[in-house]
Coordinates of C-alpha atoms and ligand atoms in Angstrom, one line a residue:
M687 CA -2.3 11.1 -17.7
H688 CA -5.7 11.2 -17.9
G689 CA -7.0 8.4 -16.0
T690 CA -3.6 7.0 -14.1
M691 CA -2.4 3.6 -11.6
I692 CA 0.3 3.6 -9.0
L693 CA 0.5 0.5 -7.8
G694 CA 3.6 -1.9 -5.4
S695 CA 4.5 -4.7 -7.4
Q696 CA 6.0 -6.3 -4.2
W697 CA 4.7 -6.5 -0.5
G698 CA 4.0 -2.5 0.0
D699 CA 6.1 -0.5 1.5
E700 CA 7.3 0.5 -2.3
G701 CA 8.1 3.9 -2.0
K702 CA 4.4 4.5 -3.5
G703 CA 3.3 7.0 -1.7
K704 CA 6.5 9.3 -3.6
I705 CA 5.6 8.7 -6.6
T706 CA 2.0 8.9 -6.1
D707 CA 3.2 11.9 -5.2
Y708 CA 5.2 13.2 -8.4
F709 CA 2.5 11.8 -10.8
A710 CA 0.3 14.4 -8.4
E711 CA 1.9 17.5 -9.6
K712 CA 0.3 16.4 -13.3
A713 CA -3.4 15.0 -11.6
D714 CA -6.3 17.1 -10.7
L715 CA -8.1 13.9 -8.8
I716 CA -5.9 11.7 -6.2
V717 CA -8.2 8.5 -5.9
R718 CA -7.8 6.1 -3.3
F719 CA -8.8 2.6 -3.5
Q720 CA -8.5 0.0 -0.7
G721 CA -6.9 -0.8 2.2
G722 CA -6.8 1.4 5.6
T723 CA -4.3 2.3 7.9
N724 CA -2.6 -0.6 8.0
A725 CA -1.0 1.3 5.2
G726 CA 1.3 3.9 5.8
H727 CA 3.2 6.7 4.0
T728 CA 6.4 9.0 4.4
I729 CA 6.3 12.1 1.9
V730 CA 8.6 14.5 1.8
V731 CA 8.8 17.6 0.9
K732 CA 11.1 20.1 0.9
D733 CA 13.0 18.2 3.4
E734 CA 9.7 18.2 5.8
K735 CA 8.2 14.6 7.1
F736 CA 4.4 14.1 6.1
K737 CA 2.9 10.0 7.5
F738 CA -0.6 9.3 6.7
H739 CA -1.8 6.1 7.1
L740 CA -5.1 7.1 5.4
L741 CA -5.5 10.2 3.5
P742 CA -4.3 9.9 -0.2
S743 CA -1.0 11.7 -0.8
G744 CA -2.8 13.9 -2.8
V745 CA -3.3 15.5 -0.1
L746 CA -0.5 17.8 -0.1
H747 CA -1.7 19.4 -3.1
P748 CA -5.2 20.9 -2.1
E749 CA -5.6 22.3 -5.0
K750 CA -6.6 19.0 -6.6
K751 CA -9.8 16.7 -4.8
S752 CA -8.4 13.9 -2.3
I753 CA -10.7 10.9 -2.5
I754 CA -11.1 8.1 -0.4
G755 CA -13.0 5.5 -2.8
N756 CA -15.6 2.8 -1.7
G757 CA -12.9 0.1 -1.7
V758 CA -11.0 2.0 1.7
V759 CA -12.0 1.0 4.9
V760 CA -12.0 3.8 7.2
D761 CA -11.0 4.4 11.0
P762 CA -12.9 7.7 11.7
K763 CA -10.5 8.7 14.7
V764 CA -7.3 8.4 12.3
L765 CA -8.5 10.0 9.6
I766 CA -10.0 12.7 11.8
D767 CA -6.1 13.0 13.9
E768 CA -4.7 13.1 11.1
I769 CA -7.0 16.0 8.8
E770 CA -6.5 17.9 11.9
N771 CA -2.3 17.5 12.2
L772 CA -2.1 19.0 8.5
G773 CA -4.1 22.1 9.4
K774 CA -2.0 22.3 12.1
K775 CA 0.9 23.2 9.1
G776 CA -1.7 24.9 7.0
I777 CA -3.3 22.2 5.0
S778 CA -6.3 21.9 4.4
P779 CA -7.2 19.4 2.6
N780 CA -9.7 18.8 0.1
L781 CA -10.7 15.8 0.3
F782 CA -14.1 13.3 -0.5
I783 CA -15.5 10.5 0.9
S784 CA -17.2 7.5 -0.5
E785 CA -20.3 7.6 1.5
R786 CA -20.7 4.1 1.0
A787 CA -16.7 3.0 2.7
N788 CA -16.8 0.7 4.7
V789 CA -15.7 2.4 8.7
V790 CA -13.7 0.1 11.0
M791 CA -15.1 0.2 14.4
P792 CA -13.6 -0.6 17.9
Y793 CA -14.7 -4.6 17.9
H794 CA -12.8 -4.9 14.4
K795 CA -10.0 -3.9 16.2
M796 CA -9.8 -5.5 19.1
M797 CA -11.3 -9.3 16.5
D798 CA -8.2 -8.4 14.5
V799 CA -5.8 -8.6 18.4
A800 CA -8.4 -12.2 19.4
E801 CA -7.7 -14.1 16.2
E802 CA -4.0 -13.7 16.2
K803 CA -4.2 -14.6 19.3
L804 CA -5.7 -17.7 18.5
R805 CA -4.7 -19.1 15.0
G806 CA -1.8 -21.3 14.5
K807 CA 0.2 -19.5 12.9
K808 CA 0.3 -15.9 13.1
I809 CA -0.4 -13.6 10.0
G810 CA 1.5 -10.6 11.2
T811 CA -1.7 -8.5 11.4
T812 CA -1.6 -4.8 12.0
K813 CA -4.2 -5.2 14.4
R814 CA -5.9 -2.5 12.5
G815 CA -9.0 -4.0 12.7
I816 CA -8.8 -4.7 8.7
G817 CA -9.1 -8.1 8.7
P818 CA -12.9 -8.0 10.9
C819 CA -13.6 -4.7 9.1
Y820 CA -13.8 -6.4 4.8
S821 CA -14.7 -9.5 6.4
D822 CA -18.1 -7.8 8.6
K823 CA -18.4 -5.8 4.7
I824 CA -18.8 -9.5 2.6
S825 CA -20.7 -10.6 5.5
R826 CA -23.2 -7.6 5.2
Y827 CA -22.5 -6.5 8.5
G828 CA -20.4 -3.3 7.4
V829 CA -21.2 0.2 8.7
R830 CA -20.3 2.8 6.4
M831 CA -19.6 6.3 6.1
I832 CA -23.3 7.4 5.4
D833 CA -24.1 5.0 8.6
L834 CA -22.2 7.6 10.5
T835 CA -24.3 11.0 9.3
D836 CA -27.5 9.2 10.1
E837 CA -28.3 8.2 13.6
K838 CA -31.6 6.4 12.8
I839 CA -29.9 4.5 10.5
L840 CA -26.7 3.2 13.4
K841 CA -28.6 3.2 16.0
E842 CA -30.8 0.4 14.2
K843 CA -27.4 -1.2 12.7
L844 CA -25.7 -1.4 16.0
K845 CA -28.3 -3.4 17.6
N846 CA -28.3 -6.3 15.4
I847 CA -24.5 -6.3 15.2
I848 CA -22.9 -5.8 18.7
P849 CA -25.4 -8.6 20.1
I850 CA -23.5 -10.5 17.6
K851 CA -20.4 -9.9 18.2
Q852 CA -20.9 -10.0 21.9
K853 CA -21.8 -13.0 21.2
I854 CA -18.1 -13.8 19.5
F855 CA -16.5 -12.0 21.6
Q856 CA -17.6 -14.8 24.5
A857 CA -17.0 -17.5 22.7
F858 CA -13.4 -16.7 21.9
G859 CA -13.0 -16.5 25.8
E860 CA -12.6 -12.6 25.7
D861 CA -14.3 -11.2 28.5
T862 CA -14.7 -7.8 26.3
V863 CA -18.1 -5.5 27.3
L864 CA -18.9 -3.3 23.5
S865 CA -21.3 -0.8 25.0
N866 CA -23.4 -0.4 22.9
D867 CA -24.3 3.3 23.6
E868 CA -20.8 4.9 24.3
I869 CA -20.0 3.5 20.1
L870 CA -23.0 5.1 18.7
K871 CA -22.1 8.4 21.3
E872 CA -18.5 8.5 19.6
Y873 CA -18.9 7.3 16.1
L874 CA -22.2 10.0 15.8
E875 CA -19.3 12.6 16.7
Y876 CA -16.7 10.8 14.2
G877 CA -19.8 11.2 11.5
K878 CA -20.9 14.7 12.8
K879 CA -16.9 16.0 12.6
L880 CA -16.9 14.4 8.7
K881 CA -19.6 14.5 7.5
K882 CA -18.7 17.6 5.2
Y883 CA -16.0 15.5 3.7
V884 CA -18.8 12.5 2.8
A885 CA -20.5 12.2 -0.8
D886 CA -20.8 9.9 -4.2
T887 CA -17.3 9.5 -4.8
S888 CA -17.5 7.6 -8.2
L889 CA -19.7 10.5 -9.7
I890 CA -17.3 12.6 -8.7
I891 CA -14.3 11.1 -10.4
A892 CA -16.9 10.4 -13.3
Q893 CA -17.4 13.7 -14.2
A894 CA -14.1 14.8 -13.8
F895 CA -12.9 12.2 -16.8
D896 CA -16.5 13.6 -18.3
D897 CA -14.1 17.2 -18.2
K898 CA -10.9 15.6 -19.6
K899 CA -9.3 16.1 -16.1
N900 CA -6.2 14.2 -14.8
V901 CA -7.0 11.4 -13.2
L902 CA -5.0 9.6 -10.0
L903 CA -5.0 6.1 -8.7
E904 CA -2.9 5.7 -5.4
G905 CA -2.4 1.4 -4.3
A906 CA -1.6 0.7 -0.8
Q907 CA 0.4 -2.5 0.2
G908 CA 1.5 -4.4 -3.0
T909 CA 0.4 -7.7 -5.7
Q910 CA 2.2 -10.1 -3.4
L911 CA -0.5 -8.6 0.0
D912 CA -3.2 -9.4 -2.9
I913 CA -6.0 -10.8 -0.9
D914 CA -6.8 -13.4 -4.1
H915 CA -3.3 -13.6 -6.0
G916 CA -0.8 -12.6 -3.0
T917 CA 0.7 -15.0 -0.9
Y918 CA -2.6 -16.1 1.2
P919 CA -3.1 -16.5 3.8
Y920 CA 0.0 -14.4 4.3
T921 CA -2.5 -11.0 2.7
T922 CA -4.1 -7.8 3.3
S923 CA -7.4 -8.5 2.6
S924 CA -7.8 -6.1 0.0
S925 CA -7.2 -6.8 -3.8
T926 CA -4.4 -4.6 -4.5
T927 CA -4.6 -5.0 -7.9
A928 CA -5.0 -3.4 -11.5
G929 CA -9.2 -4.4 -11.1
G930 CA -9.6 -3.8 -7.0
G931 CA -8.4 -0.1 -8.7
C932 CA -11.7 0.2 -10.6
T933 CA -14.5 -1.7 -7.5
G934 CA -12.2 0.3 -5.1
S935 CA -12.8 3.5 -7.0
G936 CA -16.2 2.7 -8.4
I937 CA -15.3 3.8 -12.8
S938 CA -15.1 1.5 -15.6
P939 CA -11.6 -0.3 -16.2
L940 CA -11.5 1.3 -20.2
K941 CA -10.8 5.3 -18.0
I942 CA -7.8 4.1 -17.0
K943 CA -4.4 4.4 -19.8
N944 CA -1.4 4.4 -17.6
I945 CA -0.6 2.0 -14.8
V946 CA 3.1 2.4 -13.0
G947 CA 4.5 -0.3 -11.2
V948 CA 6.0 0.4 -8.3
V949 CA 9.4 -1.7 -7.9
K950 CA 11.3 -0.9 -5.4
A951 CA 15.8 -2.0 -6.0
Y952 CA 15.6 -5.2 -3.6
T953 CA 12.8 -7.2 -1.7
T954 CA 11.4 -6.3 1.7
R955 CA 8.4 -7.9 3.6
V956 CA 6.5 -7.7 6.9
G957 CA 4.7 -9.5 8.8
E958 CA 4.8 -13.4 8.1
G959 CA 4.7 -16.1 5.1
P960 CA 8.0 -17.4 2.9
L961 CA 9.8 -14.7 1.1
P962 CA 12.7 -16.3 -1.3
T963 CA 15.4 -14.1 -1.5
E964 CA 15.4 -12.9 2.1
L965 CA 18.9 -12.2 3.6
K966 CA 19.8 -13.3 6.3
D967 CA 23.4 -12.0 6.6
E968 CA 24.7 -8.5 7.0
T969 CA 23.7 -7.4 3.4
G970 CA 19.8 -8.3 4.8
K971 CA 21.0 -5.8 7.7
Y972 CA 23.6 -3.8 5.4
I973 CA 20.3 -2.7 3.4
R974 CA 17.7 -2.1 6.9
D975 CA 19.6 0.7 7.7
R976 CA 20.4 2.0 4.7
G977 CA 16.9 2.1 3.8
G978 CA 15.6 2.9 6.2
E979 CA 13.0 -0.2 6.2
Y980 CA 10.9 -0.3 9.5
G981 CA 7.2 -0.2 9.0
T982 CA 5.4 2.9 8.8
T983 CA 2.0 1.8 10.6
T984 CA 4.1 -1.1 12.9
G985 CA 7.2 0.0 13.6
R986 CA 9.0 -3.6 13.3
P987 CA 12.5 -4.3 11.1
R988 CA 11.4 -5.6 7.5
R989 CA 12.8 -8.8 6.3
C990 CA 15.3 -7.6 3.8
G991 CA 16.3 -9.9 0.3
W992 CA 17.7 -9.3 -2.7
L993 CA 15.2 -8.1 -6.1
D994 CA 13.2 -11.2 -7.2
M995 CA 11.6 -10.2 -10.8
V996 CA 9.1 -14.4 -9.7
V997 CA 7.3 -11.4 -8.2
V998 CA 7.9 -8.6 -10.3
N999 CA 7.4 -10.4 -13.8
Y1000 CA 3.8 -12.0 -11.8
A1001 CA 2.8 -8.0 -10.9
C1002 CA 3.7 -7.4 -14.8
R1003 CA 1.4 -10.0 -16.1
L1004 CA -1.5 -9.6 -12.7
N1005 CA -2.4 -5.5 -13.2
G1006 CA -1.1 -4.3 -17.0
F1007 CA 1.9 -2.4 -16.0
T1008 CA 2.9 0.1 -18.5
S1009 CA 5.8 1.8 -16.9
L1010 CA 8.2 0.7 -14.0
A1011 CA 9.2 3.5 -11.2
V1012 CA 12.1 2.1 -9.8
T1013 CA 12.7 3.3 -6.3
K1014 CA 15.7 2.9 -3.5
I1015 CA 17.9 2.4 -6.0
D1016 CA 21.4 4.6 -4.3
V1017 CA 20.4 2.4 -0.7
L1018 CA 21.9 -0.4 -2.4
S1019 CA 25.2 1.5 -3.6
G1020 CA 28.1 0.4 -1.6
I1021 CA 27.6 -3.4 -1.6
K1022 CA 30.7 -4.7 -4.2
K1023 CA 28.3 -8.1 -6.2
L1024 CA 24.1 -7.6 -6.4
K1025 CA 22.0 -10.5 -7.5
I1026 CA 18.7 -10.1 -9.2
C1027 CA 16.7 -13.8 -8.8
K1028 CA 14.5 -14.2 -12.2
A1029 CA 13.3 -18.4 -11.5
Y1030 CA 13.1 -20.8 -8.7
H1031 CA 15.1 -23.8 -8.4
Y1032 CA 12.4 -26.3 -7.7
G1033 CA 13.8 -30.2 -7.5
D1034 CA 14.4 -30.5 -10.2
R1035 CA 12.7 -28.0 -11.7
I1036 CA 13.1 -23.9 -12.8
I1037 CA 10.0 -22.1 -12.5
D1038 CA 9.3 -18.6 -13.4
D1039 CA 5.5 -18.5 -12.8
F1040 CA 4.7 -17.1 -9.4
P1041 CA 3.7 -20.3 -7.4
A1042 CA -0.4 -20.3 -5.7
N1043 CA 1.4 -23.6 -3.3
P1044 CA 2.8 -22.1 -0.2
G1045 CA 5.1 -25.5 0.2
I1046 CA 6.3 -25.7 -3.1
L1047 CA 7.5 -21.7 -2.5
E1048 CA 9.2 -22.8 0.9
K1049 CA 11.4 -24.9 -0.2
C1050 CA 11.5 -22.7 -3.2
V1051 CA 15.5 -21.8 -4.3
P1052 CA 16.4 -18.1 -6.5
V1053 CA 18.4 -18.3 -9.9
C1054 CA 20.3 -15.6 -9.4
E1055 CA 22.0 -13.5 -12.1
E1056 CA 24.7 -12.2 -10.5
F1057 CA 25.7 -7.8 -10.6
N1058 CA 28.9 -5.8 -10.5
G1059 CA 27.6 -2.9 -7.8
W1060 CA 28.1 0.9 -7.5
E1061 CA 29.6 3.4 -5.2
E1062 CA 28.2 5.8 -3.2
K1063 CA 27.4 9.1 -4.9
N1064 CA 25.5 12.7 -4.3
W1065 CA 22.5 11.5 -5.3
K1066 CA 21.3 14.4 -5.7
E1067 CA 23.6 16.1 -8.1
T1068 CA 23.5 13.3 -10.0
V1069 CA 19.5 13.3 -10.9
K1070 CA 20.4 17.3 -12.1
K1071 CA 22.5 15.9 -15.1
G1072 CA 20.1 12.7 -15.6
Y1073 CA 20.1 9.5 -16.4
N1074 CA 23.4 9.3 -18.1
A1075 CA 25.1 10.4 -15.5
L1076 CA 23.7 7.4 -13.5
P1077 CA 26.9 4.4 -13.1
D1078 CA 27.1 1.5 -16.0
N1079 CA 26.5 -0.4 -13.7
M1080 CA 23.7 1.1 -11.8
K1081 CA 22.3 1.2 -15.3
K1082 CA 23.1 -2.2 -15.9
Y1083 CA 20.9 -3.4 -12.8
L1084 CA 18.5 -1.3 -14.2
D1085 CA 18.6 -2.1 -17.9
F1086 CA 17.9 -6.1 -16.3
I1087 CA 14.5 -4.9 -14.9
S1088 CA 12.8 -4.3 -18.5
F1089 CA 14.5 -7.2 -20.4
S1090 CA 13.4 -9.4 -17.7
S1091 CA 9.9 -7.9 -17.5
K1092 CA 9.2 -6.5 -20.6
V1093 CA 7.6 -3.8 -19.4
P1094 CA 10.5 -0.5 -19.3
V1095 CA 11.0 1.7 -16.6
G1096 CA 9.8 5.6 -16.6
I1097 CA 11.1 6.3 -13.3
V1098 CA 14.8 5.7 -11.5
S1099 CA 13.9 7.3 -7.3
L1100 CA 17.3 7.9 -5.4
G1101 CA 15.8 9.5 -2.4
P1102 CA 13.2 10.0 -0.9
G1103 CA 12.4 13.9 -1.7
R1104 CA 10.7 15.0 -4.7
E1105 CA 13.2 16.6 -6.7
E1106 CA 15.1 12.8 -6.3
T1107 CA 13.2 11.4 -9.0
I1108 CA 14.9 11.0 -12.8
D1109 CA 11.8 10.6 -15.3
I1110 CA 13.3 8.9 -17.9
K1111 CA 11.3 10.5 -21.3
Ligands
LIG1375 P1 -3.4 -6.7 7.7 O1 -3.5 -6.1 6.7 O2 -3.1 -5.7 8.4 O3 -4.9 -7.5 7.9 O4 -2.4 -7.3 7.5 C1 -1.5 -8.0 6.8 C2 -0.5 -8.9 6.3 O5 -0.5 -7.7 5.2 C3 0.2 -8.5 7.5 O6 1.0 -8.8 6.9 C4 1.2 -7.4 7.7 O7 2.2 -7.0 7.7 C5 1.0 -6.4 5.6 N1 0.7 -5.8 5.4 C6 -0.5 -4.8 5.9 N2 -0.5 -3.5 5.2 C7 0.8 -3.3 4.8 C8 1.6 -2.1 4.6 O8 1.5 -1.4 4.1 N3 3.1 -2.4 3.8 C9 3.1 -3.8 3.5 N4 3.0 -5.0 4.3 C10 1.8 -4.6 4.8

């Protein structure tokens, strides 16, 4: 295993949490490297559901080290709540938070709301302050985790930042009043609670590699939400792709040996932006209901559509996936005829590379391959018998995914539990 990265190949919500939890069994150290509380993953262990926004999935294995890398934007209040909730279940996380990670401040969340209100075309953000926090990081106005542990530095930073933010809110026509003293007091308090976790995480990961430990990097969101390569501007504000894994955790790309692309057996998207294979009919509703396709973070219904291999193949190219983990394929049971999009019709042209131009993408019509479906089964029992026990039509569907992407399917997931997973050796 050594250096393994788990990444979403679509618009997030591919089931990365479960796949990460599965790989975490063999890992010694699990790293989250980007995003913030906009992410949400649900992990089911022995029928008990755990929902996290910030904590890496690895925290459910307290004997392993869990790391929040420098590329993550940390909302300290949410993080403290998640740690305390785990504590109530008797789990004390073996957690390290990068001292270089930027902190989500109250004005970031307010600005996220204010910007959405003023935008002509909304992005449909999660309103968790993610974009404004990353903007401040790039503009070098950011507050970092290490600052929360040093009163003098935090005071100085806030003295510089707050008047600027205040002026921006005024220009936006907002009557927000920011209190320097209150923010300082609140965030120093968070600093006190989190100090024991704050560390040079890049160094800890480097030491783990030196000691020949297995390091697992866990992506949040998906390739199509990447700030550079996604459906900009309908993306998140971080690098969700393989390169982001290295900068967001402070490691060399040479350390990564496996890159697992998580592919949901159909497509979903929350928020605005184009979705070429969207199903606005009964089949879309069937998939949404069976797949429980409602946002973990915002509760919004997800838009659903057929699997789009133009999207997945683009993700394979950008990330260099060494294998794929296909999730939620059980959700498609009972649909008589299934479709997989293999290219787009754009006017009289056929496109099989994902276009950057949103004007082109909006007009793309999917070119699909049709597949016979399969009936619902007791998947827990089927999984015990291994890959060969899967319905033939399901295997044809999976074969097409690896044929089209030229990447082997290594894992098939047929339910939320750890035991509902087939590892194709
Ligand atoms: P933000 O990340 O809150 O700025 O939201 C930007 C876009 O990314 C919106 O369309 C969100 O719905 C989407 N988004 C952010 N995080 C996730 C996620 O974890 N899963 C799916 N969509 C996400």
